[in-house]
Amino acid sequence: MARLAELTSPEISLRATTSVLAIPIGSTEQHGPHLPMSTDTDIAAALCERLRSARDDVLVAPALPYGSSGEHAGFPGTLSIGQTALELLIVELCRSAFDTFDRVLLVSAHGGNTEPINRAVRLLRSESRDVYLFCPRWQGDPHAGHQETSMLLALAPERVRMDHAIAGDTRPLAEIMPLLRIGGVRAVTETGILGDPTAAEPEAGHRLLETLTAALLDDVSAWLEPAMP
């Protein structure tokens, strides 16, 4: 048992000085007509769970399901707290966590969270707090496309509506970024999809999750066990 929510306060106290607190961070935002609003949160939580299975010094906190998702405004169901609120939330949440733990790992699976969380991490480090941010990255479709759909098929196939999966805007992200910055996702796709999820498959999702987990393990090992000079 290595989930914060399932332990008692005395149990946490016994392992606090030898554990890293991992906090999954996602979003509640549209992922096209075929993926659930929890997609980013599901991926972040899955990576933390896999890390927990591989390392007995990791304690996983409940996932944070809200982030900075303003680029998805206009799609029903998207709930965004914005960059300023997310930055403040991460700072205060981590300050509280450091009352108990010596090290905090943040795993964020939503790209819109990266800038505000990086600002929060810089502030926390300036306060001499040992915090690390991991953001999974992959080559391919940036949003609700082949990669995310494949991962959700691997993690929670019952919540994927493949009969509603359709191709969205398949242009390279660099090409559409100016439009996204001005008008959000609605400016380039009515479906909310950036990429093509129609050929997604669970096997590809399992492989990508294994790759991302390996990258997370490598980063955490380098952070916690720096090479000797």
Coordinates of C-alpha atoms in Angstrom, one line a residue:
M1 CA 0.0 0.0 0.0
A2 CA 1.7 3.2 -1.2
R3 CA -1.2 5.6 -1.9
L4 CA -1.4 8.6 0.4
A5 CA -5.2 8.6 0.5
E6 CA -5.3 5.0 1.8
L7 CA -2.9 5.5 4.7
T8 CA -3.5 6.9 8.2
S9 CA -1.5 9.9 9.4
P10 CA 0.6 7.8 11.8
E11 CA 1.4 5.4 9.0
I12 CA 2.5 8.3 6.8
S13 CA 4.7 9.6 9.6
L14 CA 6.6 6.4 9.7
R15 CA 7.7 6.6 6.1
A16 CA 7.8 10.3 5.5
T17 CA 11.5 10.8 5.7
T18 CA 12.2 7.9 3.3
S19 CA 9.5 8.5 0.7
V20 CA 9.0 10.8 -2.3
L21 CA 5.5 12.2 -2.6
A22 CA 4.4 11.9 -6.3
I23 CA 1.5 14.2 -7.3
P24 CA -0.2 13.4 -10.6
I25 CA -1.5 16.6 -12.3
G26 CA -3.9 16.5 -15.2
S27 CA -6.9 18.5 -16.5
T28 CA -10.6 18.3 -17.0
E29 CA -10.9 19.3 -20.6
Q30 CA -12.4 18.1 -23.9
H31 CA -10.6 15.4 -25.8
G32 CA -12.8 15.1 -28.8
P33 CA -16.0 13.1 -29.1
H34 CA -14.3 9.9 -28.2
L35 CA -12.1 10.4 -25.1
P36 CA -13.2 11.3 -21.6
M37 CA -12.5 14.7 -20.0
S38 CA -10.2 12.9 -17.5
T39 CA -7.7 11.8 -20.2
D40 CA -4.7 13.8 -19.0
T41 CA -5.4 13.0 -15.4
D42 CA -5.7 9.3 -16.2
I43 CA -2.3 9.3 -17.9
A44 CA -0.5 11.2 -15.1
A45 CA -2.0 8.9 -12.5
A46 CA -1.1 5.8 -14.4
L47 CA 2.5 6.9 -14.7
C48 CA 2.7 7.6 -11.0
E49 CA 1.2 4.2 -10.3
R50 CA 3.8 2.5 -12.5
L51 CA 6.5 4.5 -10.7
R52 CA 5.1 3.3 -7.4
S53 CA 5.2 -0.3 -8.5
A54 CA 8.8 0.0 -9.6
R55 CA 10.1 2.0 -6.5
D56 CA 9.1 1.3 -2.9
D57 CA 10.2 4.8 -1.9
V58 CA 7.3 6.5 -3.8
L59 CA 4.0 7.5 -2.2
V60 CA 1.3 8.6 -4.6
A61 CA -1.0 11.5 -3.7
P62 CA -4.5 11.9 -5.1
A63 CA -4.4 13.3 -8.6
L64 CA -5.1 16.9 -9.2
P65 CA -7.8 16.9 -12.0
Y66 CA -7.8 20.6 -12.8
G67 CA -5.2 22.7 -14.7
S68 CA -4.7 25.5 -17.2
S69 CA -7.0 24.6 -20.1
G70 CA -8.0 28.0 -21.5
E71 CA -7.1 26.9 -25.0
H72 CA -10.0 24.5 -24.8
A73 CA -12.6 27.2 -23.9
G74 CA -15.8 26.9 -25.8
F75 CA -15.9 23.1 -25.6
P76 CA -18.6 21.9 -23.2
G77 CA -17.3 20.4 -20.0
T78 CA -13.9 22.0 -20.0
L79 CA -13.0 23.3 -16.5
S80 CA -9.9 25.5 -16.4
I81 CA -8.5 27.3 -13.4
G82 CA -6.0 29.3 -15.4
Q83 CA -2.3 29.8 -15.2
T84 CA -2.1 32.1 -12.2
A85 CA -4.4 29.9 -10.0
L86 CA -2.5 26.8 -11.0
E87 CA 0.8 28.3 -10.2
L88 CA -0.4 29.4 -6.8
L89 CA -2.1 26.1 -6.1
I90 CA 1.1 24.1 -6.9
V91 CA 3.2 26.4 -4.7
E92 CA 0.8 26.2 -1.7
L93 CA 0.2 22.4 -2.2
C94 CA 3.9 21.7 -2.3
R95 CA 4.7 24.0 0.7
S96 CA 2.1 22.0 2.7
A97 CA 3.6 18.7 1.4
F98 CA 7.1 19.7 2.5
D99 CA 5.8 19.9 6.1
T100 CA 5.8 16.1 5.9
F101 CA 8.1 15.1 3.0
D102 CA 11.6 16.0 2.0
R103 CA 11.0 15.5 -1.7
V104 CA 8.1 16.1 -4.0
L105 CA 7.6 14.8 -7.6
L106 CA 5.1 16.5 -9.9
V107 CA 3.9 14.5 -12.9
S108 CA 1.9 16.7 -15.3
A109 CA 0.3 15.2 -18.4
H110 CA -1.3 18.3 -19.8
G111 CA 0.9 20.6 -21.9
G112 CA -1.0 23.8 -20.9
N113 CA 0.1 23.2 -17.3
T114 CA 3.8 23.3 -18.1
E115 CA 4.6 27.0 -17.9
P116 CA 2.8 27.8 -14.6
I117 CA 4.1 24.6 -12.9
N118 CA 7.6 25.5 -14.1
R119 CA 7.2 28.9 -12.5
A120 CA 6.0 27.3 -9.3
V121 CA 8.9 24.9 -9.3
R122 CA 11.4 27.7 -9.7
L123 CA 9.9 29.6 -6.7
L124 CA 9.9 26.4 -4.6
R125 CA 13.5 25.7 -5.4
S126 CA 14.4 29.3 -4.5
E127 CA 13.0 28.4 -1.1
S128 CA 15.4 25.4 -1.0
R129 CA 12.7 22.8 -1.5
D130 CA 13.6 19.7 -3.4
V131 CA 10.9 19.4 -6.1
Y132 CA 11.0 17.9 -9.6
L133 CA 8.7 18.2 -12.5
F134 CA 8.2 15.4 -15.1
C135 CA 6.1 16.1 -18.2
P136 CA 5.6 13.1 -20.6
R137 CA 6.5 13.8 -24.2
W138 CA 6.0 11.8 -27.4
Q139 CA 6.3 12.2 -31.1
G140 CA 3.0 12.4 -33.0
D141 CA -0.4 13.8 -32.5
P142 CA -0.5 16.4 -29.8
H143 CA -4.1 16.2 -28.6
A144 CA -6.8 13.4 -28.6
G145 CA -5.0 11.7 -31.5
H146 CA -3.4 8.4 -32.0
Q147 CA -1.1 8.4 -29.0
E148 CA -3.5 9.6 -26.3
T149 CA -6.3 7.4 -27.7
S150 CA -4.0 4.4 -27.7
M151 CA -3.0 5.0 -24.1
L152 CA -6.6 5.3 -23.0
L153 CA -7.5 2.1 -24.8
A154 CA -4.7 0.5 -22.8
L155 CA -5.8 2.0 -19.5
A156 CA -9.6 2.2 -19.6
P157 CA -11.0 0.8 -22.9
E158 CA -14.5 0.9 -21.6
R159 CA -14.4 4.7 -21.5
V160 CA -13.2 5.2 -25.1
R161 CA -15.8 5.7 -27.8
M162 CA -13.9 4.5 -30.8
D163 CA -17.1 4.6 -32.9
H164 CA -17.0 8.4 -32.5
A165 CA -13.3 8.7 -33.3
I166 CA -12.6 10.9 -36.4
A167 CA -9.6 12.7 -37.8
G168 CA -9.1 16.2 -36.6
D169 CA -6.5 18.8 -37.7
T170 CA -3.5 16.8 -38.7
R171 CA -1.1 19.7 -39.6
P172 CA 2.2 19.9 -37.6
L173 CA 1.8 21.6 -34.3
A174 CA 4.4 24.3 -35.2
E175 CA 2.3 25.2 -38.2
I176 CA -0.9 25.8 -36.3
M177 CA 0.6 27.2 -33.1
P178 CA 0.0 30.9 -34.0
L179 CA -3.7 30.2 -34.6
L180 CA -3.9 28.2 -31.3
R181 CA -2.3 31.1 -29.4
I182 CA -4.8 33.6 -30.8
G183 CA -8.0 31.6 -30.9
G184 CA -7.5 28.3 -29.0
V185 CA -8.2 24.9 -30.3
R186 CA -11.6 26.0 -31.7
A187 CA -9.6 28.1 -34.2
V188 CA -8.3 25.0 -36.0
T189 CA -10.7 22.2 -35.3
E190 CA -14.4 21.9 -34.5
T191 CA -13.9 18.4 -33.1
G192 CA -11.2 19.3 -30.6
I193 CA -8.9 16.8 -32.1
L194 CA -5.3 17.6 -33.2
G195 CA -4.3 14.4 -35.0
D196 CA -6.0 11.2 -36.2
P197 CA -7.2 8.7 -33.6
T198 CA -8.9 6.3 -36.0
A199 CA -6.1 3.8 -36.1
A200 CA -5.4 3.8 -32.3
E201 CA -4.9 0.5 -30.6
P202 CA -4.3 -0.7 -27.1
E203 CA -1.0 -2.4 -28.0
A204 CA 0.5 0.9 -29.1
G205 CA -0.8 2.5 -25.9
H206 CA 0.9 -0.1 -23.8
R207 CA 4.2 0.4 -25.7
L208 CA 4.0 4.2 -25.3
L209 CA 3.2 3.9 -21.6
E210 CA 6.2 1.6 -21.1
T211 CA 8.4 4.1 -22.9
L212 CA 7.1 7.0 -20.8
T213 CA 7.4 5.0 -17.6
A214 CA 11.0 4.2 -18.5
A215 CA 11.7 7.9 -19.0
L216 CA 10.1 8.8 -15.7
L217 CA 12.1 6.1 -13.9
D218 CA 15.3 7.4 -15.5
D219 CA 14.6 11.0 -14.5
V220 CA 13.6 10.1 -10.9
S221 CA 16.7 7.9 -10.5
A222 CA 18.9 10.7 -11.7
W223 CA 17.2 13.2 -9.4
L224 CA 17.3 11.0 -6.3
E225 CA 20.6 9.2 -6.9
P226 CA 22.9 11.7 -8.7
A227 CA 26.0 10.3 -10.1
M228 CA 29.1 10.5 -8.0
P229 CA 31.7 13.0 -9.3

